[in-house]
Coordinates of N, CA and C in Angstrom, one line a residue:
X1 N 26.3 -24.4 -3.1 CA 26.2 -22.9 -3.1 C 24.8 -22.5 -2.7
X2 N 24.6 -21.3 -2.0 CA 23.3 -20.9 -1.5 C 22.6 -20.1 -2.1
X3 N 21.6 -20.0 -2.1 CA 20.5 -18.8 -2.9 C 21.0 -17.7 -2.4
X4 N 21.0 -16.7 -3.5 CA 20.6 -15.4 -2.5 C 19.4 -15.3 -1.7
X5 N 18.6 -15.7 -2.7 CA 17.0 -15.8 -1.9 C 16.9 -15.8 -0.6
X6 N 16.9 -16.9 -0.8 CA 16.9 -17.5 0.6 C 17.1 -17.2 2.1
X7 N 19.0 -17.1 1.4 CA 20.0 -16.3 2.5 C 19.6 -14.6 2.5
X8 N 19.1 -14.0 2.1 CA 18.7 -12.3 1.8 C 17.0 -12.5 2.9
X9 N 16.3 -13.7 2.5 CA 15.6 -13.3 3.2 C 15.3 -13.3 4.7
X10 N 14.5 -12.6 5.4 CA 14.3 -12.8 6.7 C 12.8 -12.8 6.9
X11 N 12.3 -12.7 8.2 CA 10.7 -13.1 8.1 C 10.3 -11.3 7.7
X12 N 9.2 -11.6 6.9 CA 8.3 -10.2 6.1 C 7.2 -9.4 6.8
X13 N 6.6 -9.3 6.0 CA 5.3 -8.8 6.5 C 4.1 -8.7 5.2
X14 N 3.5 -9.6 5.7 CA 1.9 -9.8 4.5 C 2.6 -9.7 3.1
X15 N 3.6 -11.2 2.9 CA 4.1 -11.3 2.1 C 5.0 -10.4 1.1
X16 N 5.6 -9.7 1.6 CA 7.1 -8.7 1.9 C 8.4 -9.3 2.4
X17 N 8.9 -9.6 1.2 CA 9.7 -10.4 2.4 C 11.1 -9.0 2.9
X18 N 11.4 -9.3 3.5 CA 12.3 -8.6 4.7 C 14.0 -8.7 4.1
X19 N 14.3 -7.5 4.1 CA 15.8 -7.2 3.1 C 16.7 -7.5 4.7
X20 N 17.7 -8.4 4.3 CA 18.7 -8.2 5.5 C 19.8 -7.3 5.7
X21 N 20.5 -6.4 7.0 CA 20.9 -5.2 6.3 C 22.5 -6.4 6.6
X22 N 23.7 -6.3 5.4 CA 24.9 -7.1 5.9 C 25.6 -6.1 6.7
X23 N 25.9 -6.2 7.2 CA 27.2 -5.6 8.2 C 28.4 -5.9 7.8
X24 N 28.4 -7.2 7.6 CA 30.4 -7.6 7.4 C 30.2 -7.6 5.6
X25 N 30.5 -7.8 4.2 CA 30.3 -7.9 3.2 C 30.9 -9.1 3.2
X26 N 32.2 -9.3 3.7 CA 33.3 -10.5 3.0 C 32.5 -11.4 3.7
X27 N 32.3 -11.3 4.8 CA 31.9 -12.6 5.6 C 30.3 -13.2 4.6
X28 N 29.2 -12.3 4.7 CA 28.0 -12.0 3.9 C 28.0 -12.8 2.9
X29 N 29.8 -12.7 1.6 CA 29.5 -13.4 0.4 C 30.5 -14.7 0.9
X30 N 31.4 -14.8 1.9 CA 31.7 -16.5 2.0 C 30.8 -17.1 2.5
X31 N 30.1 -16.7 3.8 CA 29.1 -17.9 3.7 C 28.2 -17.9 2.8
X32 N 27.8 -17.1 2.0 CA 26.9 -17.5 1.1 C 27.5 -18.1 -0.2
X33 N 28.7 -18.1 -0.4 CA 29.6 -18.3 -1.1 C 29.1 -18.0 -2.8
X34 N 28.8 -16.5 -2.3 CA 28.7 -15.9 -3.9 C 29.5 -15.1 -4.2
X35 N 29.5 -14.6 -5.9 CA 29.9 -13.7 -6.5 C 29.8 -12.6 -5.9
X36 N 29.9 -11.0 -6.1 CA 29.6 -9.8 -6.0 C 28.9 -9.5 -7.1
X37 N 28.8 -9.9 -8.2 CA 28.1 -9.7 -9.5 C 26.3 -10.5 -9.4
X38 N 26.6 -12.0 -8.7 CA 25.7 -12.1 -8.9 C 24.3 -11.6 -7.5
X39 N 25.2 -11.7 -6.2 CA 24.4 -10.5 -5.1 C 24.3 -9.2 -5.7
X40 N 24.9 -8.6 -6.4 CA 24.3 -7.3 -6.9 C 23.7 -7.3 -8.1
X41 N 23.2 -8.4 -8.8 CA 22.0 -8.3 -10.0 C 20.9 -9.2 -8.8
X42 N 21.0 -10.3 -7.7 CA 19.8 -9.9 -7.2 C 19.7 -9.0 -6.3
X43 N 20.1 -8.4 -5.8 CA 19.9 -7.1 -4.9 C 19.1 -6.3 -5.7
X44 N 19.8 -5.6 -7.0 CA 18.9 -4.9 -7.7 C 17.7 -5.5 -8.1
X45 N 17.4 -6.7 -8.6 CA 16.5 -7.4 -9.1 C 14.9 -7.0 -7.3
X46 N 15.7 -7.6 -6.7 CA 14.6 -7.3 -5.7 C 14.4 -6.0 -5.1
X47 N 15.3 -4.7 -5.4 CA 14.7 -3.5 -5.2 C 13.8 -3.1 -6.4
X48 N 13.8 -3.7 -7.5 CA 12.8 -3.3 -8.3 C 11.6 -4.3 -7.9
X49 N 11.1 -5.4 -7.5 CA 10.1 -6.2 -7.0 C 9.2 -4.7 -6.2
X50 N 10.4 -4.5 -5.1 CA 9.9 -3.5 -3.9 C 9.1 -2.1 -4.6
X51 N 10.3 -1.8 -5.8 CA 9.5 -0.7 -6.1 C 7.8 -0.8 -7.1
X52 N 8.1 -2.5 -7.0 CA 6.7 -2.5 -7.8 C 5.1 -2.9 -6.6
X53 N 5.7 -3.5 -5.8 CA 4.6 -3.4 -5.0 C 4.6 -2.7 -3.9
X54 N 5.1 -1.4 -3.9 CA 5.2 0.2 -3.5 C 4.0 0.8 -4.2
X55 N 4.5 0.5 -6.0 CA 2.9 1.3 -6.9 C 2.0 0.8 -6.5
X56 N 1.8 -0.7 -6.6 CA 0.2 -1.0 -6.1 C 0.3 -1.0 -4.9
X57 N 0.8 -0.5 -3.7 CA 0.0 -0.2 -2.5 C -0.1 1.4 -2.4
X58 N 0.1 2.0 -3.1 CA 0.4 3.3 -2.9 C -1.0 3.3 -3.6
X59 N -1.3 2.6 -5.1 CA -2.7 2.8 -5.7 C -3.7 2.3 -4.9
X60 N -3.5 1.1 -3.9 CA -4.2 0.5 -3.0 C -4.6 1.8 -2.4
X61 N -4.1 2.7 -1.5 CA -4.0 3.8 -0.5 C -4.9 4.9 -1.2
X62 N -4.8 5.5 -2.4 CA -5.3 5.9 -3.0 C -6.7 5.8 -3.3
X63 N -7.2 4.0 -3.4 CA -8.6 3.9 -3.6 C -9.5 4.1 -2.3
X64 N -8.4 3.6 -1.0 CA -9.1 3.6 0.2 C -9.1 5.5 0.7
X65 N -8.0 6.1 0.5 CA -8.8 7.4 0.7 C -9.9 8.1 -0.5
X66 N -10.1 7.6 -1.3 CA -10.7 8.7 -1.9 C -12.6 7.4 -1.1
X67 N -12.3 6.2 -1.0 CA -13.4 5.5 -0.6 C -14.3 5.9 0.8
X68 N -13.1 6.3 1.7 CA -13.7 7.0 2.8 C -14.5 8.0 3.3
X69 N -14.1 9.4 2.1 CA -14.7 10.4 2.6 C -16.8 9.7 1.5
X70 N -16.4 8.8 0.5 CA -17.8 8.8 0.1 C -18.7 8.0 1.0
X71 N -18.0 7.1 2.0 CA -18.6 6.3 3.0 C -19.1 7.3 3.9
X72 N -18.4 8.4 4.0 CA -18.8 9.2 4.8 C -20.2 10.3 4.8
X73 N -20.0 10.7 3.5 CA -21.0 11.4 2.8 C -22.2 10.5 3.0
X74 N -22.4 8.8 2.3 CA -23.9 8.2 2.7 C -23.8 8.1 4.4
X75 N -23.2 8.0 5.0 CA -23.7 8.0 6.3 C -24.5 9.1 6.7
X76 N -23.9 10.5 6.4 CA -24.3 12.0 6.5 C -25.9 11.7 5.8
X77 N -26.1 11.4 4.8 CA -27.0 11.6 3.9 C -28.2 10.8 4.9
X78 N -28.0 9.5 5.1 CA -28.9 8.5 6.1 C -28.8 9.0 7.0
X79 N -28.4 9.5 8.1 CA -28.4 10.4 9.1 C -29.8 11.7 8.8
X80 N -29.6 12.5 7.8 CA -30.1 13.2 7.4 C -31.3 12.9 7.3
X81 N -31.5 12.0 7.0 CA -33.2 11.3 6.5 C -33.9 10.8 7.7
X82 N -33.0 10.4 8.3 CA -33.4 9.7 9.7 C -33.9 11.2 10.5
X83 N -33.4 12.1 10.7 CA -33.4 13.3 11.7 C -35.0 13.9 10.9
X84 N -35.2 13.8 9.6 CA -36.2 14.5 9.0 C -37.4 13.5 8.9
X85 N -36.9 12.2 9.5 CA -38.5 11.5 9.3 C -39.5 11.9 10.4
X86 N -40.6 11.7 10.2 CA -41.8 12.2 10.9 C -41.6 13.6 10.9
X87 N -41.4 14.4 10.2 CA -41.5 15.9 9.8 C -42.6 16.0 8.7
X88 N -43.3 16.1 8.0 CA -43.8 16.7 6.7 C -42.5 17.5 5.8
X89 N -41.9 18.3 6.0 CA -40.6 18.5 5.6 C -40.3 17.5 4.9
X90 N -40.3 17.8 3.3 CA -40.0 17.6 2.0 C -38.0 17.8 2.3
X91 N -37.4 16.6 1.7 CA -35.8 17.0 1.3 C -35.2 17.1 -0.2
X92 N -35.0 18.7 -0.3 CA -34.8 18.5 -1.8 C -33.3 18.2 -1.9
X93 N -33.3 17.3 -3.0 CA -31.3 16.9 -3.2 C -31.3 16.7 -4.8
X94 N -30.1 17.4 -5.2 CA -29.3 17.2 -6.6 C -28.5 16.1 -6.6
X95 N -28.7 15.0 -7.2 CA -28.1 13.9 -7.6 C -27.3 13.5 -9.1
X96 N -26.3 13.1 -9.1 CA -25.8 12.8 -10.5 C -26.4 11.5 -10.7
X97 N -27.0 12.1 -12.0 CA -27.5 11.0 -12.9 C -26.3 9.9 -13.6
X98 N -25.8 11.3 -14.2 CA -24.6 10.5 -14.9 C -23.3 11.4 -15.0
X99 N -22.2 11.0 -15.0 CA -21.1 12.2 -14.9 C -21.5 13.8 -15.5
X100 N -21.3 14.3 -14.3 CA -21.8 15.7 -14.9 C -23.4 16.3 -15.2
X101 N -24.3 14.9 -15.0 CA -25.6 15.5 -15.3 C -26.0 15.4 -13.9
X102 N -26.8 16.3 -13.6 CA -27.6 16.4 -11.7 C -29.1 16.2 -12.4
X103 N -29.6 16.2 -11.5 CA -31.1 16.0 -11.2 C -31.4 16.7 -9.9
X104 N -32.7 16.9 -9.5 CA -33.1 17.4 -8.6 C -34.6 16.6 -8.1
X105 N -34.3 15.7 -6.7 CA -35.3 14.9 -6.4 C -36.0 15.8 -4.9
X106 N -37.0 15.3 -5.0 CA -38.0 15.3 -3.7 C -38.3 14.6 -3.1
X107 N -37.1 14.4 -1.5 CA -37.5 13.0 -0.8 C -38.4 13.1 0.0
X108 N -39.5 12.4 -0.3 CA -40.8 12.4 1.1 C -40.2 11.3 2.4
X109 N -41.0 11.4 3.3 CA -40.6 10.5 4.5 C -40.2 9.2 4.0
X110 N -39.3 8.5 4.5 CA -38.8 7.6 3.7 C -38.0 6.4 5.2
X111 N -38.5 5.3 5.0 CA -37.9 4.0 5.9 C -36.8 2.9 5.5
X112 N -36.4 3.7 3.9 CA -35.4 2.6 3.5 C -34.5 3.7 2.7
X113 N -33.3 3.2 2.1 CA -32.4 3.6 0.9 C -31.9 2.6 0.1
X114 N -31.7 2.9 -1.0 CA -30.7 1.7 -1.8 C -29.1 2.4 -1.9
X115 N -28.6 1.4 -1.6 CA -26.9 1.8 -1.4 C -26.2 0.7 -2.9
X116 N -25.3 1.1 -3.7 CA -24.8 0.6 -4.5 C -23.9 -0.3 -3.5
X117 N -23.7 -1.5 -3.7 CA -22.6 -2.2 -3.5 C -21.4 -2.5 -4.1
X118 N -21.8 -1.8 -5.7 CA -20.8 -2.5 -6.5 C -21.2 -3.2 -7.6
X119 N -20.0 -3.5 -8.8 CA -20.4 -4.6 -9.6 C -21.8 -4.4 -10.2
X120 N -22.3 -3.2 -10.6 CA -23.8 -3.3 -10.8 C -24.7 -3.5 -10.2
X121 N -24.7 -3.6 -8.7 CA -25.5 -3.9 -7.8 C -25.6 -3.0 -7.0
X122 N -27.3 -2.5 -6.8 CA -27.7 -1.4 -5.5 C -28.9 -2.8 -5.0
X123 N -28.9 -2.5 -3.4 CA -29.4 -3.2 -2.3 C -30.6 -1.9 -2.0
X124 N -32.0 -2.1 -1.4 CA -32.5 -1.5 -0.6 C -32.4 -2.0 1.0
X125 N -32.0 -1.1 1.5 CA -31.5 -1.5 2.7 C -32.6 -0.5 3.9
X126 N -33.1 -0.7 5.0 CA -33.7 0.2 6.1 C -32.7 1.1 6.3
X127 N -33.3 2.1 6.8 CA -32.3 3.3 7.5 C -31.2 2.8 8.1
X128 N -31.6 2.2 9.3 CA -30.9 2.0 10.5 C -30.0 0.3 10.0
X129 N -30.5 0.0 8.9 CA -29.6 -1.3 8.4 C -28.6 -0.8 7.4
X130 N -28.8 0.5 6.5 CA -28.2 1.1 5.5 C -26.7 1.8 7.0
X131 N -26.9 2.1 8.1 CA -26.1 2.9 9.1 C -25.4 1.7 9.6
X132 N -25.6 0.5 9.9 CA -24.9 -0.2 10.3 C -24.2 -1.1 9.0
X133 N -24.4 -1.0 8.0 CA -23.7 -1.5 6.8 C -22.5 -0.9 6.6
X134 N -23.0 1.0 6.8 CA -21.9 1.5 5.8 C -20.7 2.1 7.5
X135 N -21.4 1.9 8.3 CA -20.0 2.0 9.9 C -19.5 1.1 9.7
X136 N -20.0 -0.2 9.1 CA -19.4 -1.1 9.2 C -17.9 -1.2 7.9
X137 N -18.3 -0.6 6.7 CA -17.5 -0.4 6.2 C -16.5 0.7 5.8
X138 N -16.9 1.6 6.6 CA -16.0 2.9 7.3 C -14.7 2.3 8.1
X139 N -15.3 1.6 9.3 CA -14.2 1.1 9.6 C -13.3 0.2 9.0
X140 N -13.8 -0.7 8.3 CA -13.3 -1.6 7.5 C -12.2 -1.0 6.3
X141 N -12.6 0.2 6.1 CA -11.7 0.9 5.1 C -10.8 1.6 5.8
X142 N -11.0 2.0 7.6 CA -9.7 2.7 8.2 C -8.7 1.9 8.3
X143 N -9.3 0.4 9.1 CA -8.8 -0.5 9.1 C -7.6 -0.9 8.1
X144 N -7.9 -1.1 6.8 CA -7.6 -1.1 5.8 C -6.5 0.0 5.5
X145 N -6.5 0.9 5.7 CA -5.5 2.1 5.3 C -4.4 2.0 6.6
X146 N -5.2 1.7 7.4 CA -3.5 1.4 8.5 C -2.7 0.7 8.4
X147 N -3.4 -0.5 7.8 CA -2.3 -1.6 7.7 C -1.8 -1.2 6.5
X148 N -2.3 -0.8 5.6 CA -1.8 -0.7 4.1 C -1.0 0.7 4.4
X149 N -1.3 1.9 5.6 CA 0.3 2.7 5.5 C 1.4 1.5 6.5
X150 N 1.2 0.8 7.3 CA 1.9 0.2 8.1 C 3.3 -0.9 6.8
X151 N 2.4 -1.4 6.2 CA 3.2 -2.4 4.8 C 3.4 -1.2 4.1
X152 N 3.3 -0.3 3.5 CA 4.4 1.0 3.0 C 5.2 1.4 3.5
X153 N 5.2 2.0 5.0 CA 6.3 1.8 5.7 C 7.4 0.7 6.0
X154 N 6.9 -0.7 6.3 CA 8.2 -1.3 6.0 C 8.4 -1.8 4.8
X155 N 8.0 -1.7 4.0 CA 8.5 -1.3 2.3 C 9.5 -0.6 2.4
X156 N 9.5 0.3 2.5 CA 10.6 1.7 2.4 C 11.3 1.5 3.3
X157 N 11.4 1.0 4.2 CA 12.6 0.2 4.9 C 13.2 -0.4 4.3
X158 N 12.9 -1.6 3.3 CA 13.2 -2.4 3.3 C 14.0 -2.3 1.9
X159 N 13.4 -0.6 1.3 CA 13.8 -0.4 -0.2 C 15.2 0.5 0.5
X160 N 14.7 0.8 1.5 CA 16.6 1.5 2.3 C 17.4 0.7 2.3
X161 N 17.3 -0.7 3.0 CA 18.1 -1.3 3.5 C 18.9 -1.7 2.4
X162 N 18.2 -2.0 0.8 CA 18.3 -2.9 0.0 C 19.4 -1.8 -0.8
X163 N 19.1 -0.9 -0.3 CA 20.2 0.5 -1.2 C 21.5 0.3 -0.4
X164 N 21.2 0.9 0.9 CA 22.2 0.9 1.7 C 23.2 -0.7 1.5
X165 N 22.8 -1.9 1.0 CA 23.3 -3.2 0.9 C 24.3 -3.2 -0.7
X166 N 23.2 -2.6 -1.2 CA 24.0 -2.7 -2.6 C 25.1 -1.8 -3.1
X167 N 25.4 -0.5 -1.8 CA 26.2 0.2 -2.1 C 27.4 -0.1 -1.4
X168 N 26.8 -0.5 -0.2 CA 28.0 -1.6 0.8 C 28.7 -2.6 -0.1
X169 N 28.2 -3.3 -0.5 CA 28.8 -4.6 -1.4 C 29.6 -3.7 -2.7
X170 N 29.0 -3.1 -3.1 CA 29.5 -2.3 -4.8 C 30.8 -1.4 -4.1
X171 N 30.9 -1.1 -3.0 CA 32.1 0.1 -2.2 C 33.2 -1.0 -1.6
X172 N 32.7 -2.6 -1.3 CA 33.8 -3.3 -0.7 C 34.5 -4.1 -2.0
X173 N 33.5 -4.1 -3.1 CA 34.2 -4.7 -4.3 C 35.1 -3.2 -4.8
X174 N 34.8 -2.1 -4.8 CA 35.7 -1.0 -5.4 C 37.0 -1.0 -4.5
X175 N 37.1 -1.9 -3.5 CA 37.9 -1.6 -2.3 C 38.5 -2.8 -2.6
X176 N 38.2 -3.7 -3.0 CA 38.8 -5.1 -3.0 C 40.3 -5.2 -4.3
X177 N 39.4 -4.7 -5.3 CA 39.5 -4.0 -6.6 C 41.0 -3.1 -6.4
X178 N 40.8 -2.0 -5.7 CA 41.6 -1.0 -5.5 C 43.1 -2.1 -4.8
X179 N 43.0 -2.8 -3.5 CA 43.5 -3.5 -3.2 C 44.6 -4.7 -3.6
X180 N 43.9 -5.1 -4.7 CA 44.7 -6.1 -5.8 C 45.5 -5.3 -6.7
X181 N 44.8 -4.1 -7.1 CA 46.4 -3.3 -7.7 C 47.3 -2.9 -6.9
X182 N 46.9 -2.2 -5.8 CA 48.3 -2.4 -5.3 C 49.0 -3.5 -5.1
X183 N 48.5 -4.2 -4.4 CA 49.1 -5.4 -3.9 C 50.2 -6.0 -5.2
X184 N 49.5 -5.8 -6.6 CA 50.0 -6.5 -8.0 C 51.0 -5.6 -8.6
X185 N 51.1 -4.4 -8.0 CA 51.8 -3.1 -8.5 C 53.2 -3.8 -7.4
X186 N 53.3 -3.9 -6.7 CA 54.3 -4.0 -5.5 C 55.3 -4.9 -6.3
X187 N 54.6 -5.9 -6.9 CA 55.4 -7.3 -7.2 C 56.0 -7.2 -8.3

C-alpha cells in the first residue's frame, strides 16, 4: 500500500511541498490503493500544515514591511548628514530615548554613525560605510519580501488545490454511496 504522502506529493517550493490536483478520484485511490477515509483525514491533515505556515509567512511579510520603511528612514537620516557636512549648520533632531520619551540632540559635523544591528548591538560605522551597509540591506529585505509574497502565493494554490481535492473525493464517495443504494434497492 502507498503513502499518501508520498503519492500527494509533487516537487514544492522552499520546502512546500506541492498539492496534486486528482482529476480521476477512482483511478487516484486504486492506484494508490487507499481508503476515502483515510485520503480525506490526510488531505485535511495537510491543509491545516498549509494553513500553518501561511501564519508564519504572512508574520514573516509583516516583519519585512514594517523593516523596510525603517531601513529607509536611516538611509534618509545618513544622507542628511552627509549633505550638511562641511556647513557650520548645527542639525537639530528628536530622538526616542525610550518608548515614548524623545530627546532633542545637536548634531555637529559628523564623519561616522552608530547603526543598531541588533541583539544589543550598535556598530560605529563612517557615513559612506553606514550607506552601503544599510543599501545593502534594503535590498536584502526587498529581496526577501518577493520571494516570501512569491511562497504565499503558491501556498494558496496549493491550499486551493487541497480544497478543491477534498471536495472531489468527499462528492465521488457521496456518489459512490448514492450508487450502492440504488444498485441494493433494485435487488
Amino acid at each position: 500500500m502507498a503513502s499518501a504522502s508520498s503519492a500527494m506529493d509533487t516537487n514544492g517550493r522552499r520546502g512546500i511541498p506541492a498539492a496534486a490536483f486528482v482529476e480521476d478520484v477512482q483511478t487516484y485511490l486504486t492506484q494508490l490503493g487507499l481508503d476515502v477515509s483515510s485520503t480525506l483525514n490526510f488531505l485535511q491533515e495537510r491543509l491545516q500544515q498549509y494553513k500553518m505556515v501561511e501564519m508564519k509567512l504572512i508574520a514573516q511579510q509583516r516583519e519585512l514591511q514594517a523593516k523596510i520603511p525603517d531601513i529607509e528612514k536611516c538611509l534618509a537620516v545618513v544622507a542628511t548628514l552627509q549633505e550638511k557636512k562641511g556647513s557650520d549648520e548645527p542639525i537639530l533632531a528628536d530622538f526616542e530615548v525610550s518608548e515614548g520619551i524623545y530627546s532633542r540632540a545637536r548634531i555637529e559635523d559628523t564623519d561616522s554613525v552608530c547603526l543598531w544591528l541588533g541583539a544589543n548591538v550598535m556598530l560605529e560605522y563612517s557615513c559612506e560605510e553606514a550607506v552601503t551597509l544599510l543599501k545593502n540591506n534594503l535590498d536584502n529585505a526587498k529581496g526577501s519580501l518577493e520571494v516570501l509574497i512569491a511562497d504565499l502565493q503558491f501556498l494558496r494554490d496549493q491550499v486551493t488545490i487541497t480544497q478543491v481535492t477534498i471536495a472531489r473525493v468527499y462528492n465521488w464517495d457521496v456518489h459512490q454511496r448514492r450508487l450502492r443504494q440504488v444498485s441494493g434497492s433494485k435487488e
